[in-house]
Coordinates of C-alpha atoms (C1' of nucleotides) in Angstrom, one line a residue:
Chain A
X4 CA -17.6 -22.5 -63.2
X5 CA -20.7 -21.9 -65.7
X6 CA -23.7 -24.0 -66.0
X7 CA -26.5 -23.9 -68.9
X8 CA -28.7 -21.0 -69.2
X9 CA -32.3 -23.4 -69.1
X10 CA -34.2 -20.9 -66.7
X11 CA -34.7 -17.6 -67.5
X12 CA -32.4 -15.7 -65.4
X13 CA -34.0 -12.4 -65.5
X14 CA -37.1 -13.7 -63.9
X15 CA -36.8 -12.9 -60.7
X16 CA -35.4 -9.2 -61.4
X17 CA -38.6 -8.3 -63.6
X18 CA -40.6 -9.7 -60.7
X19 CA -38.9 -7.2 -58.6
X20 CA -39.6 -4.3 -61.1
X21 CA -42.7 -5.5 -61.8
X22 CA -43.9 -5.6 -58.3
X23 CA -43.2 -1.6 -58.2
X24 CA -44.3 -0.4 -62.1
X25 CA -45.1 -2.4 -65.0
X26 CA -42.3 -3.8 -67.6
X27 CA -43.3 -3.4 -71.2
X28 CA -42.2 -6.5 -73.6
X29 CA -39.7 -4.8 -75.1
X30 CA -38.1 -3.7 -72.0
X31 CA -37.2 -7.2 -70.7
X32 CA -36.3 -8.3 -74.0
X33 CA -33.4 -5.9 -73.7
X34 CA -32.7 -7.0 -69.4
X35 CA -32.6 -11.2 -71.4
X36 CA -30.1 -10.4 -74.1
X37 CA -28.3 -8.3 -71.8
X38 CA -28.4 -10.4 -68.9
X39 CA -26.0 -13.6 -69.5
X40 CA -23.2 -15.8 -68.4
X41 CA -24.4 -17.7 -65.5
X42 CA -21.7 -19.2 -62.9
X43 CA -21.7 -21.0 -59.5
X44 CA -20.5 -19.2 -56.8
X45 CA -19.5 -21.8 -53.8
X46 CA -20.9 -20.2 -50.1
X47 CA -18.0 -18.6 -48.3
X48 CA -16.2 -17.2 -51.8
X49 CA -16.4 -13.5 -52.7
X50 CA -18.7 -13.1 -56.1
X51 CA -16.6 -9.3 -56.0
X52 CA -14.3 -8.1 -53.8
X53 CA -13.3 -5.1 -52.2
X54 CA -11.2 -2.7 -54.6
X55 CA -12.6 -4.4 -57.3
X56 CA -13.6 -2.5 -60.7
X57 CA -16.3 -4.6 -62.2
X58 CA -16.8 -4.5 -66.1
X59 CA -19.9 -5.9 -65.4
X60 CA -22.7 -6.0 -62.5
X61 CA -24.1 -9.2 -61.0
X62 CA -27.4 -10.5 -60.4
X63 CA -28.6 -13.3 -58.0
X64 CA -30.2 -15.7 -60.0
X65 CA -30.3 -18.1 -56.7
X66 CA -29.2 -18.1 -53.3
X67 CA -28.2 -15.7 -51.1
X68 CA -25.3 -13.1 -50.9
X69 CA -24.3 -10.4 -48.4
X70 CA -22.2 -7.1 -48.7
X71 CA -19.6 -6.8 -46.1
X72 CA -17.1 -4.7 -44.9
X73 CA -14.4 -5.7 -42.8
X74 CA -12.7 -3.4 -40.5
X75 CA -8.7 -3.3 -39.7
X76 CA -9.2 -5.1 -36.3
X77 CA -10.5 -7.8 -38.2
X78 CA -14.5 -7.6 -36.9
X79 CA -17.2 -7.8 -39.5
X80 CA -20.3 -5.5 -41.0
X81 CA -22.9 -6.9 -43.3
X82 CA -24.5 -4.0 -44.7
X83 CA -26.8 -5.7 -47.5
X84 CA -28.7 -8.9 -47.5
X85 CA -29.4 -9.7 -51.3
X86 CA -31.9 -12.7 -52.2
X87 CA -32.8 -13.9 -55.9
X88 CA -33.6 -10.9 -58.5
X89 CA -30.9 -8.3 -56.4
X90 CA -28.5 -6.7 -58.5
X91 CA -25.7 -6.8 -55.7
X92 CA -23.2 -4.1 -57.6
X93 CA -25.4 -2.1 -59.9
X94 CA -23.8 0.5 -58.3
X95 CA -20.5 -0.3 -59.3
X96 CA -21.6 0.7 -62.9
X97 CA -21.3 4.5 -61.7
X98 CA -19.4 4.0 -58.5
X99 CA -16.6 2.2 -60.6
X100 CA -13.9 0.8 -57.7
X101 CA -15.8 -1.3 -55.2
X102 CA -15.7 -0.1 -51.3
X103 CA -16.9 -3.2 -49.9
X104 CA -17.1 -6.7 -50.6
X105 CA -19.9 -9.2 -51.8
X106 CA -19.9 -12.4 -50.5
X107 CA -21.9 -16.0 -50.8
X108 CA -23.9 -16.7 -47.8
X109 CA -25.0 -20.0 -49.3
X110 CA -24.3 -21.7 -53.1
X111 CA -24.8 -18.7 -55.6
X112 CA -26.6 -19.1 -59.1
X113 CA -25.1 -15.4 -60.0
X114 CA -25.4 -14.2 -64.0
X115 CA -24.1 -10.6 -65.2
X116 CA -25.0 -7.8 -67.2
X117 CA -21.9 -5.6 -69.0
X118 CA -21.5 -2.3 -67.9
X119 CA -21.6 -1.3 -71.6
X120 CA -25.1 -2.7 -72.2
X121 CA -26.1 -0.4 -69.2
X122 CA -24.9 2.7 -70.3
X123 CA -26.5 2.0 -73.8
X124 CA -29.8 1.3 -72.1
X125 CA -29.1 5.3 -70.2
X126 CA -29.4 6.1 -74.0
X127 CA -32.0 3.9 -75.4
X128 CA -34.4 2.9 -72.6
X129 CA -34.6 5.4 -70.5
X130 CA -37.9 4.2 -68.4
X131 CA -35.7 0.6 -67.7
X132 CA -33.1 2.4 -66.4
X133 CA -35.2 4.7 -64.2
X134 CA -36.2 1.3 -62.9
X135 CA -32.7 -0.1 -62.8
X136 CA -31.7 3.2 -60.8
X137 CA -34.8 2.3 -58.5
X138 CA -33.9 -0.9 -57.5
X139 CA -30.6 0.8 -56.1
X140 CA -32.7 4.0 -54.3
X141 CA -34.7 0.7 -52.8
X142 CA -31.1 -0.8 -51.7
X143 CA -30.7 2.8 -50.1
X144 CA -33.7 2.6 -48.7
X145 CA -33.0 -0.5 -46.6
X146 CA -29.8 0.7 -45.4
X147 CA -31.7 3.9 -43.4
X148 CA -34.1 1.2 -42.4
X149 CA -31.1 -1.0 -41.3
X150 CA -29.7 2.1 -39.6
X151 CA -32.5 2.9 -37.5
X152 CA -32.4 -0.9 -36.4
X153 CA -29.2 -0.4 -35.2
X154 CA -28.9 3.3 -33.9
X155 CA -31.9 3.0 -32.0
X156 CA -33.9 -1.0 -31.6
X157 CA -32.9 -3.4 -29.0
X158 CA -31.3 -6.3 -29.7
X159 CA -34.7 -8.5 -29.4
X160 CA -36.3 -6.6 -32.0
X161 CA -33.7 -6.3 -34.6
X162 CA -33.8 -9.8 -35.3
X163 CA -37.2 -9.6 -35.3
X164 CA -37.8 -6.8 -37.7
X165 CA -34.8 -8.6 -40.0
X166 CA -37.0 -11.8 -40.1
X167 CA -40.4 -9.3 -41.0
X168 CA -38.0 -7.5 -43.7
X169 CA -36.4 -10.9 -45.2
X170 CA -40.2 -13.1 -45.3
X171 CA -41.8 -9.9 -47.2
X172 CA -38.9 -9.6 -49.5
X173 CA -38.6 -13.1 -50.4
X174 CA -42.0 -13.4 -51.0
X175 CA -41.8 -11.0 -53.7
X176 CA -39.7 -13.8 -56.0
X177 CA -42.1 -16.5 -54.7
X178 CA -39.3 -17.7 -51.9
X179 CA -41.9 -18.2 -49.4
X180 CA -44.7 -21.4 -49.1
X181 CA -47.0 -21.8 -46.1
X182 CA -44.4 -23.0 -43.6
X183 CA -42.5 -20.8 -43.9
X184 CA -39.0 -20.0 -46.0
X185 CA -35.4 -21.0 -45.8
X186 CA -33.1 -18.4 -45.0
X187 CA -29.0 -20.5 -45.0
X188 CA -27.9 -18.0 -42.3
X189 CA -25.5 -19.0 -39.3
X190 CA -25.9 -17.3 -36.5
X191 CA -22.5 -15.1 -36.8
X192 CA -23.4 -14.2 -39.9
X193 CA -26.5 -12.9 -38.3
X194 CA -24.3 -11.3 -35.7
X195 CA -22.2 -9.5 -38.6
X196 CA -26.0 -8.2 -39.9
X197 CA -27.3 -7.0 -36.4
X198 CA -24.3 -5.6 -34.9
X199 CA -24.3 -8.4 -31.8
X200 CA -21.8 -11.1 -30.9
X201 CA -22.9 -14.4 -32.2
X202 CA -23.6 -15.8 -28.2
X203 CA -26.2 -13.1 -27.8
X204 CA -27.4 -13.7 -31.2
X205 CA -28.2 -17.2 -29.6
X206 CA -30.0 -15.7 -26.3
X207 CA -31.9 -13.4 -28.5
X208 CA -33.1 -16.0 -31.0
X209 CA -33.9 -18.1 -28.2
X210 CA -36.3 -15.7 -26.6
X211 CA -38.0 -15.9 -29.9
X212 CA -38.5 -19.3 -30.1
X213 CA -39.7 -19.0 -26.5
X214 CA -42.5 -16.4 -27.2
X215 CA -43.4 -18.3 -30.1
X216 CA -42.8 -15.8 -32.7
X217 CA -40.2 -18.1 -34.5
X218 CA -39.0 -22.1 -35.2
X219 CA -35.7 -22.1 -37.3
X220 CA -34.1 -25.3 -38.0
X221 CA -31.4 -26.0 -40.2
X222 CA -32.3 -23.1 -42.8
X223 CA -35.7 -23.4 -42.7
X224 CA -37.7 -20.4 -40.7
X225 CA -41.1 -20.3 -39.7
X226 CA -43.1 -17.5 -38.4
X227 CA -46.2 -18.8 -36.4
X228 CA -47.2 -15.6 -34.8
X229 CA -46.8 -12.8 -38.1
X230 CA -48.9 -10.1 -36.0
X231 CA -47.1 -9.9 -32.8
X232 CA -43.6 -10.6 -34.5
X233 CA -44.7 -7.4 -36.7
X234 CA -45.7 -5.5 -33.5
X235 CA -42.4 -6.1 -31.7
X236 CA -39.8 -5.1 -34.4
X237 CA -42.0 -2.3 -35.0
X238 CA -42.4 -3.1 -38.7
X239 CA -44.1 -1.1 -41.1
X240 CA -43.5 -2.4 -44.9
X241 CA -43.3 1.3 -46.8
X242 CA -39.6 1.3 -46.7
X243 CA -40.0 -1.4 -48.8
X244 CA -41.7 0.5 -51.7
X245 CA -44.0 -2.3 -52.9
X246 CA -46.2 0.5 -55.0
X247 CA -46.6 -0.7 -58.5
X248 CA -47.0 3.2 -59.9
X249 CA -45.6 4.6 -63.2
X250 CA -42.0 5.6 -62.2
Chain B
X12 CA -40.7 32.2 -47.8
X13 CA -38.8 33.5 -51.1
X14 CA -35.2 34.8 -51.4
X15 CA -34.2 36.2 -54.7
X16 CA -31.5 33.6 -56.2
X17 CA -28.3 35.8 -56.7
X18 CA -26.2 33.7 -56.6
X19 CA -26.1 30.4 -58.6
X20 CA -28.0 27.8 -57.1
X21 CA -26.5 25.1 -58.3
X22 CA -22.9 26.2 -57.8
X23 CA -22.5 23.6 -54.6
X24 CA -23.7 20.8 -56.7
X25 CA -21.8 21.3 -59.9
X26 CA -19.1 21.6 -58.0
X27 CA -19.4 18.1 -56.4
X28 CA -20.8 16.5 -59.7
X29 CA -17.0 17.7 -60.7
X30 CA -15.4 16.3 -58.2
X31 CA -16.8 12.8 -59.8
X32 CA -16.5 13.5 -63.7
X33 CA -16.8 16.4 -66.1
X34 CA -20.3 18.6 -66.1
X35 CA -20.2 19.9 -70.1
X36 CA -21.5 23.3 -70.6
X37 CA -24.7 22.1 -71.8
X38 CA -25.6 19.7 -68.6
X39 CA -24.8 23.0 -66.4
X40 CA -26.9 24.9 -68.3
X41 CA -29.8 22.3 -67.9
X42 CA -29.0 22.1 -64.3
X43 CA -29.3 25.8 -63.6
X44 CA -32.6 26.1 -65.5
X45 CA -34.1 23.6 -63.7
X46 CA -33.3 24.2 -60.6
X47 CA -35.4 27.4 -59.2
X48 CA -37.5 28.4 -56.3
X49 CA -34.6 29.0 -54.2
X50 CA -36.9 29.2 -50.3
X51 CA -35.7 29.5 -46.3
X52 CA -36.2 26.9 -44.3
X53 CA -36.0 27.8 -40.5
X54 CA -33.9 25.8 -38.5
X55 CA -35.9 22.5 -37.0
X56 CA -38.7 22.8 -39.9
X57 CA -39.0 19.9 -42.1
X58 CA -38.0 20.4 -45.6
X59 CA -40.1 17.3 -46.9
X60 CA -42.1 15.2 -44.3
X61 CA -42.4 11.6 -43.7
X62 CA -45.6 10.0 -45.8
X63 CA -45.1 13.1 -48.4
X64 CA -45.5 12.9 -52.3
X65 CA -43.3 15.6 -53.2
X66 CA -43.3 16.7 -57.1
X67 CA -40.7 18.1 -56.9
X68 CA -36.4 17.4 -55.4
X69 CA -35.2 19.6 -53.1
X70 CA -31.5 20.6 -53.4
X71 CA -29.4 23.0 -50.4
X72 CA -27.9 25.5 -51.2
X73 CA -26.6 26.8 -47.9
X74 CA -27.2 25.0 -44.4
X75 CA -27.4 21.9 -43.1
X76 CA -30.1 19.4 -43.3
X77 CA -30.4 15.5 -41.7
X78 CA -32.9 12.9 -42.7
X79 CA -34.2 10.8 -40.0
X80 CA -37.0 8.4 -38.3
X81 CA -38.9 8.5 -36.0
X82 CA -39.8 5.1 -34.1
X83 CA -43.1 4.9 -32.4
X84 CA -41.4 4.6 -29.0
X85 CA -40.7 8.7 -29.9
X86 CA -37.1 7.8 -30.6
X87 CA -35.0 9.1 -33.3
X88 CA -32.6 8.2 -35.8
X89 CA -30.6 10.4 -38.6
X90 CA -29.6 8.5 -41.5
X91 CA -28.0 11.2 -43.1
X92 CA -26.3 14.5 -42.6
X93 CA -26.8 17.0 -45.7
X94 CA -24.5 20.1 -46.6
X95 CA -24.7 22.0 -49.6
X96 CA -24.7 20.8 -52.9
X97 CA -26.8 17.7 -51.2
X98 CA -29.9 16.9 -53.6
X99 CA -31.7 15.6 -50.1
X100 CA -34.8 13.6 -51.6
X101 CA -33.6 12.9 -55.3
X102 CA -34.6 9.6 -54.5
X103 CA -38.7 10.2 -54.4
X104 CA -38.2 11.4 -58.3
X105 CA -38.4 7.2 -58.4
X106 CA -39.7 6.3 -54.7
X107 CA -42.6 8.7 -55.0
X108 CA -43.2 8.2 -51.7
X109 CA -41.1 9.7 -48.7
X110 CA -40.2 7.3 -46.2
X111 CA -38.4 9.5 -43.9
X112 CA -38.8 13.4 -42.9
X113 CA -35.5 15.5 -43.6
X114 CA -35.4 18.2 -41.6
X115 CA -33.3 21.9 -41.2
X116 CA -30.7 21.4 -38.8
X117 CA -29.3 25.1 -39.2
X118 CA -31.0 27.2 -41.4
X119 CA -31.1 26.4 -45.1
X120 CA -31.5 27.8 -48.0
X121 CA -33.2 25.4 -50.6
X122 CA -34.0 25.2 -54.3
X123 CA -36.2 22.7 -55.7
X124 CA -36.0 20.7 -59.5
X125 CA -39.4 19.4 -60.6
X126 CA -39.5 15.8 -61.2
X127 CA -40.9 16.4 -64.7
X128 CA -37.7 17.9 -65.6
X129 CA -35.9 15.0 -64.1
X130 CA -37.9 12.1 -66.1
X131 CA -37.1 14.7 -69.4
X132 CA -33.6 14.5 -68.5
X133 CA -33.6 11.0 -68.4
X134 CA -35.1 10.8 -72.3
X135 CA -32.6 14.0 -73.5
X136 CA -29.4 13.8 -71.5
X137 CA -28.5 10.3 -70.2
X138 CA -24.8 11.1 -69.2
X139 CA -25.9 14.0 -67.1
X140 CA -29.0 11.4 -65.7
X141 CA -26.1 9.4 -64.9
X142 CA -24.6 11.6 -62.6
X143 CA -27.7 12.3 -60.4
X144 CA -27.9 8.7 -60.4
X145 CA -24.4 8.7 -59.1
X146 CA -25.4 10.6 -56.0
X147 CA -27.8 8.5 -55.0
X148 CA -25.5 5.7 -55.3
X149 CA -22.7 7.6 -53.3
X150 CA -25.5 8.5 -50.4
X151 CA -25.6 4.4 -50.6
X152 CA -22.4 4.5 -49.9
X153 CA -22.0 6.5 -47.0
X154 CA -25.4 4.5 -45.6
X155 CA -22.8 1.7 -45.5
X156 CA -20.4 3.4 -43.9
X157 CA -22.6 4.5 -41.0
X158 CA -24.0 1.0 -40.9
X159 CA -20.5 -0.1 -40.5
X160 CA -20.0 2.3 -37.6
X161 CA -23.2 2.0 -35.9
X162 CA -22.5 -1.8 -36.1
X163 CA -18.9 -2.2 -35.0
X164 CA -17.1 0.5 -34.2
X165 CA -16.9 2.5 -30.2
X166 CA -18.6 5.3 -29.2
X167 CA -15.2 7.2 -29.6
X168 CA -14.4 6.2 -33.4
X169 CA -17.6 6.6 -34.3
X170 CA -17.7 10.4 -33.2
X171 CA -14.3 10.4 -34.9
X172 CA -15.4 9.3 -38.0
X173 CA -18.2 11.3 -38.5
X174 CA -15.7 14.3 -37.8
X175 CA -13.5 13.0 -40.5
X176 CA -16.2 12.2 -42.9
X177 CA -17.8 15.4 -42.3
X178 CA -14.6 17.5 -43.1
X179 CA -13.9 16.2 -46.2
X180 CA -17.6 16.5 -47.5
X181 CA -17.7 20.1 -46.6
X182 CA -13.8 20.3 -48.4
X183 CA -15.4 19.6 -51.4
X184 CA -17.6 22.5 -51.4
X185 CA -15.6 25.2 -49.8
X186 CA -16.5 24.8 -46.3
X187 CA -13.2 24.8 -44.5
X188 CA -10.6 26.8 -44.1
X189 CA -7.6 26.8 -42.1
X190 CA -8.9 27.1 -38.9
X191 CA -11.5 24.2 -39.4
X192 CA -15.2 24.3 -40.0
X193 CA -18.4 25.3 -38.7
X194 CA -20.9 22.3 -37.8
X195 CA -24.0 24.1 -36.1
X196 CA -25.3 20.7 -34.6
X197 CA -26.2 20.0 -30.6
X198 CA -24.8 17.4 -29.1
X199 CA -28.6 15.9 -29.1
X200 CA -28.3 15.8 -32.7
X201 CA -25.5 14.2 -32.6
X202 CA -26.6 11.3 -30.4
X203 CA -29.4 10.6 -32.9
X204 CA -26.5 10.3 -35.8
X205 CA -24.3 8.0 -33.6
X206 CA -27.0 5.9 -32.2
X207 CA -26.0 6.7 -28.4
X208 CA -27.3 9.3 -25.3
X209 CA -26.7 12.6 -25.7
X210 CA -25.0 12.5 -22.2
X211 CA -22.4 9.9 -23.6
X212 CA -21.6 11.8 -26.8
X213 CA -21.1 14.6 -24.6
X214 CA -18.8 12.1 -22.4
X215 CA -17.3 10.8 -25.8
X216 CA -16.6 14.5 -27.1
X217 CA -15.0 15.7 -23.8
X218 CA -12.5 12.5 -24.6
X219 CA -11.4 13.6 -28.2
X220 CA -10.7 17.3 -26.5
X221 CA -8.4 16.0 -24.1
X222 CA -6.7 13.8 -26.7
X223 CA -6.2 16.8 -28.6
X224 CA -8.2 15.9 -31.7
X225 CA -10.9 18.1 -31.3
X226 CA -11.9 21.6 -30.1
X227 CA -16.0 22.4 -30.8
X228 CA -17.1 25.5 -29.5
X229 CA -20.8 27.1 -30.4
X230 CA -21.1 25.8 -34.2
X231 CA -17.1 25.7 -34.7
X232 CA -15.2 22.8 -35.0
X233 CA -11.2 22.5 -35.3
X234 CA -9.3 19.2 -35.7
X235 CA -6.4 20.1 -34.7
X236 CA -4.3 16.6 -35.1
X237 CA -5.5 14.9 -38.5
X238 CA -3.6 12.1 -38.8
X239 CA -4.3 10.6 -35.0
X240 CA -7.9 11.6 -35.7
X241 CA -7.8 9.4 -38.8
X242 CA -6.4 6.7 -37.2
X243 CA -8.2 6.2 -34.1
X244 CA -11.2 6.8 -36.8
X245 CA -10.0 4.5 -38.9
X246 CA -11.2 6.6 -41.5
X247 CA -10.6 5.5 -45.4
X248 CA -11.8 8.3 -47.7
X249 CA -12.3 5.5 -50.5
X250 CA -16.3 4.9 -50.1
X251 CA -16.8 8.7 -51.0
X252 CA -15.3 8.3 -54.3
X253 CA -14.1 11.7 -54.9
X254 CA -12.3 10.1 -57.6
X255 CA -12.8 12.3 -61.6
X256 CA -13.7 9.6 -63.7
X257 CA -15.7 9.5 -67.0
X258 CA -19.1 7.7 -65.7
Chain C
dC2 C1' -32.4 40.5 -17.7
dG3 C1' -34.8 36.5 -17.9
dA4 C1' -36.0 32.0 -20.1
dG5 C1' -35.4 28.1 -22.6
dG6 C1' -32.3 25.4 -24.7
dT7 C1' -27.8 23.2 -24.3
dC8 C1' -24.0 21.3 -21.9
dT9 C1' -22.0 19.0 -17.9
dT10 C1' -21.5 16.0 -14.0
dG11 C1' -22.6 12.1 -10.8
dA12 C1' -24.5 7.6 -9.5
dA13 C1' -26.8 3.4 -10.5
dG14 C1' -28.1 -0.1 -13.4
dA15 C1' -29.1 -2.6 -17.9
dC16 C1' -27.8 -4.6 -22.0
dG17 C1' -24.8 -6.8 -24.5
dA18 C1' -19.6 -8.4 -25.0
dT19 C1' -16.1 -11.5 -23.9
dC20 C1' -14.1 -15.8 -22.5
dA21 C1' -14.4 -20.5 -22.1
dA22 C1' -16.2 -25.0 -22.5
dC23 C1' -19.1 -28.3 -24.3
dA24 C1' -22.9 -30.3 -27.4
dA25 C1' -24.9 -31.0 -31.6
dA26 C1' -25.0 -31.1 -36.5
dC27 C1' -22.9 -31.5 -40.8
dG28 C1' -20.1 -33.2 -44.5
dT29 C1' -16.3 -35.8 -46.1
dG30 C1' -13.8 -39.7 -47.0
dG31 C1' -12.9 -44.3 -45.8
Chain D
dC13 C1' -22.9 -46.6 -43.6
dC14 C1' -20.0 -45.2 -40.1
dA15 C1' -16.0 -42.6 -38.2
dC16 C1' -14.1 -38.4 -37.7
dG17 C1' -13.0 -33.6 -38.0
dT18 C1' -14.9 -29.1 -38.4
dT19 C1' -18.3 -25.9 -38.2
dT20 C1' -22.3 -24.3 -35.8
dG21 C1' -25.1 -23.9 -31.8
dT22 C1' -25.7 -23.6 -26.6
dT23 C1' -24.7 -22.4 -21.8
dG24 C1' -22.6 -20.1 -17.8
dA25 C1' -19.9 -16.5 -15.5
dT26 C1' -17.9 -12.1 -15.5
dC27 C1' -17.0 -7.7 -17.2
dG28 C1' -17.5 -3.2 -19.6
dT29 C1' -19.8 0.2 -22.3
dC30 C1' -23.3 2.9 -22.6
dT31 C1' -28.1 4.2 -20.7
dT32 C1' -31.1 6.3 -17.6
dC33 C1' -32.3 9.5 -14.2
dA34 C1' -31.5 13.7 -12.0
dA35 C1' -29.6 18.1 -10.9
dG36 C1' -27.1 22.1 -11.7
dA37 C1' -24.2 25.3 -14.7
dC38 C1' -23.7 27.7 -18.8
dC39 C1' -25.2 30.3 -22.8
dT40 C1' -27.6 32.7 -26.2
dC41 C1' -31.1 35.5 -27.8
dG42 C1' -35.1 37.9 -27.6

DNA sequence: CGAGGTCTTGAAGACGATCAACAAACGTGG
DNA sequence: CCACGTTTGTTGATCGTCTTCAAGACCTCG
């Protein structure tokens, strides 16, 4: 399905870059004519699957999407959370056949960039593309941080430090007001992000909510107590790489 | 400490770039110019630290080298096991700032490429940028797969797995032979690679001897029945993407 | 030969999984 | 707008994997 181009739909990317260096004019001229074909991507459906080899790479205009891998017993592994201004497979540019899938969480505004245009920016542009390879060392970056969550945090604090993680990204593309955000996230599919069954997802979350550290109802999240959710997931945004500094 | 560099430092790397797509004359030449400062790190010495601002990427050249946090409980967690060839903090050419410590496992030999070089690479040869790039995205890739491990799979395929993985990385740079491989990591280490006590990987390990999948004595590792120790791994060799392809 | 690190073993207990049943919310069509 | 079916969330009981604590054996290397 496509819908009309009205919004730009690189705005949320060169928020992204722009939160960590600055893009010159010229620069996200060439991300808008490069950047096109916007489509609907219904929640539950694949926007690329597994074995896939992409001629192009996709970026979240809106909505949220999730990489995933599913293992032969059948069980579940979300391994990437991607929110509005995420290139989900940039790296399938270089990495050519897809490993794992990416999958809708909720309703996907998703537009695409061709692999061709990306491999003429390596030749023309090569300060965008040093920022284009940064987003993906950022993607990196979250899955050591993700790792350490799940080697070595309880439970408790895994959700936690997900919420910290997700309200700081979001509020990078402007996804977050004073009440809070809205996160369209069942609790398996948190399960399938922290590694837990879905009923202890449910304990868990409910210890939250009795600590006061977190209301979620429906999708929408609130946060009441920031400082002592921070202090128990242990968060500490640098992972995040929120510098803006000439890259 | 300095060691003269005999032999070609970037042998190990080449060599894996190759694995992926062609290295012309030219890019090897521009790799083993700017790649110098070959050094000794002593086993259990960082090679770059946690907060650093390094100017410079560090590359092994023999040894083996893990990346890891530290939580503030004074837990630990590896997010990555390095052999040779391993360009270990490519990634703060564009993060600038190190996230994580990586540290000597076994002694290592190191060389170093200035970041200078890399951002000139990036302007003169963008197919070559393209491959560093590519390692990056294939550390990503292995991220996932430890994610997906750490997330869903038991204690016993997870040990497997990293045996697995860990053979055919080394493969690609000559590190096994017939009678297997050498692996100088403790049992400790291993714990903070598969997220569990060290007492239970050593529980875990005594398990895959009796099965007859594994014999490990001092650094030396055998696997003695491949194909069970694939499947009860479930190992898939696809998310390393060994695969020569123009990229 | 001694000392520190590494490996091994046992026992007890915690954290999270699984199974099962039910309640609530949602969305779809009548 | 309501009825209905399906998905999502909630609760309880039981079970298993892995952790923790502790002690002793083994090795390796100065």
């Amino acid at each position: 399905m496509r819908v009309d181009a009205t919004a730009a739909l690189t705005a949320s990317l060169i928020q992204r870059l722009e939160a960590r260096d600055s893009v010159s004019a010229e620069e996200a001229a060439v991300l808008e004519v490069s950047v096109q074909d916007a489509r609907i991507v219904q929640a539950g459906d694949d926007l690329v699957s597994d074995g896939d080899r992409p001629s192009n790479s996709s970026l979240i205009v809106s909505g949220v999407a999730a990489r995933y891998s599913l293992l032969p017993g059948g069980s579940r592994q979300i391994t990437a959370l991607h929110l509005p201004g995420d290139f989900v497979d940039l790296h399938s540019f270089l990495l050519k056949t897809m490993d794992h899938g990416v999958l809708a969480i909720s309703r996907c505004r998703v537009a695409t960039m061709p692999h061709e245009r990306l491999t003429e920016i390596s030749r023309t542009h090569p300060h965008l593309m040093r920022l284009l390879w940064l987003m993906t060392l950022i993607d990196g970056s979250l899955h050591r941080e993700w790792l350490v969550g799940l080697g070595r945090r309880s439970a408790i604090s895994r959700l936690a430090h997900l919420l910290c993680e997700t309200r700081v990204r979001l509020d990078c593309v402007g996804g977050v007001d004073a009440d809070g955000f809205d996160l369209p996230v069942t609790q398996a599919d948190l399960s399938d992000i922290l590694g837990l069954s879905s009923v202890h997802v449910n304990r868990v979350l409910q210890e939250l909510r009795g600590a006061g550290l977190v209301t979620w109802r429906g999708a929408r999240v609130t946060l009441p107590d920031w400082p002592r959710l921070v202090a128990l997931a242990e968060f500490d945004d640098r992972y995040l790489h929120l510098a803006r500094e000439p890259r």
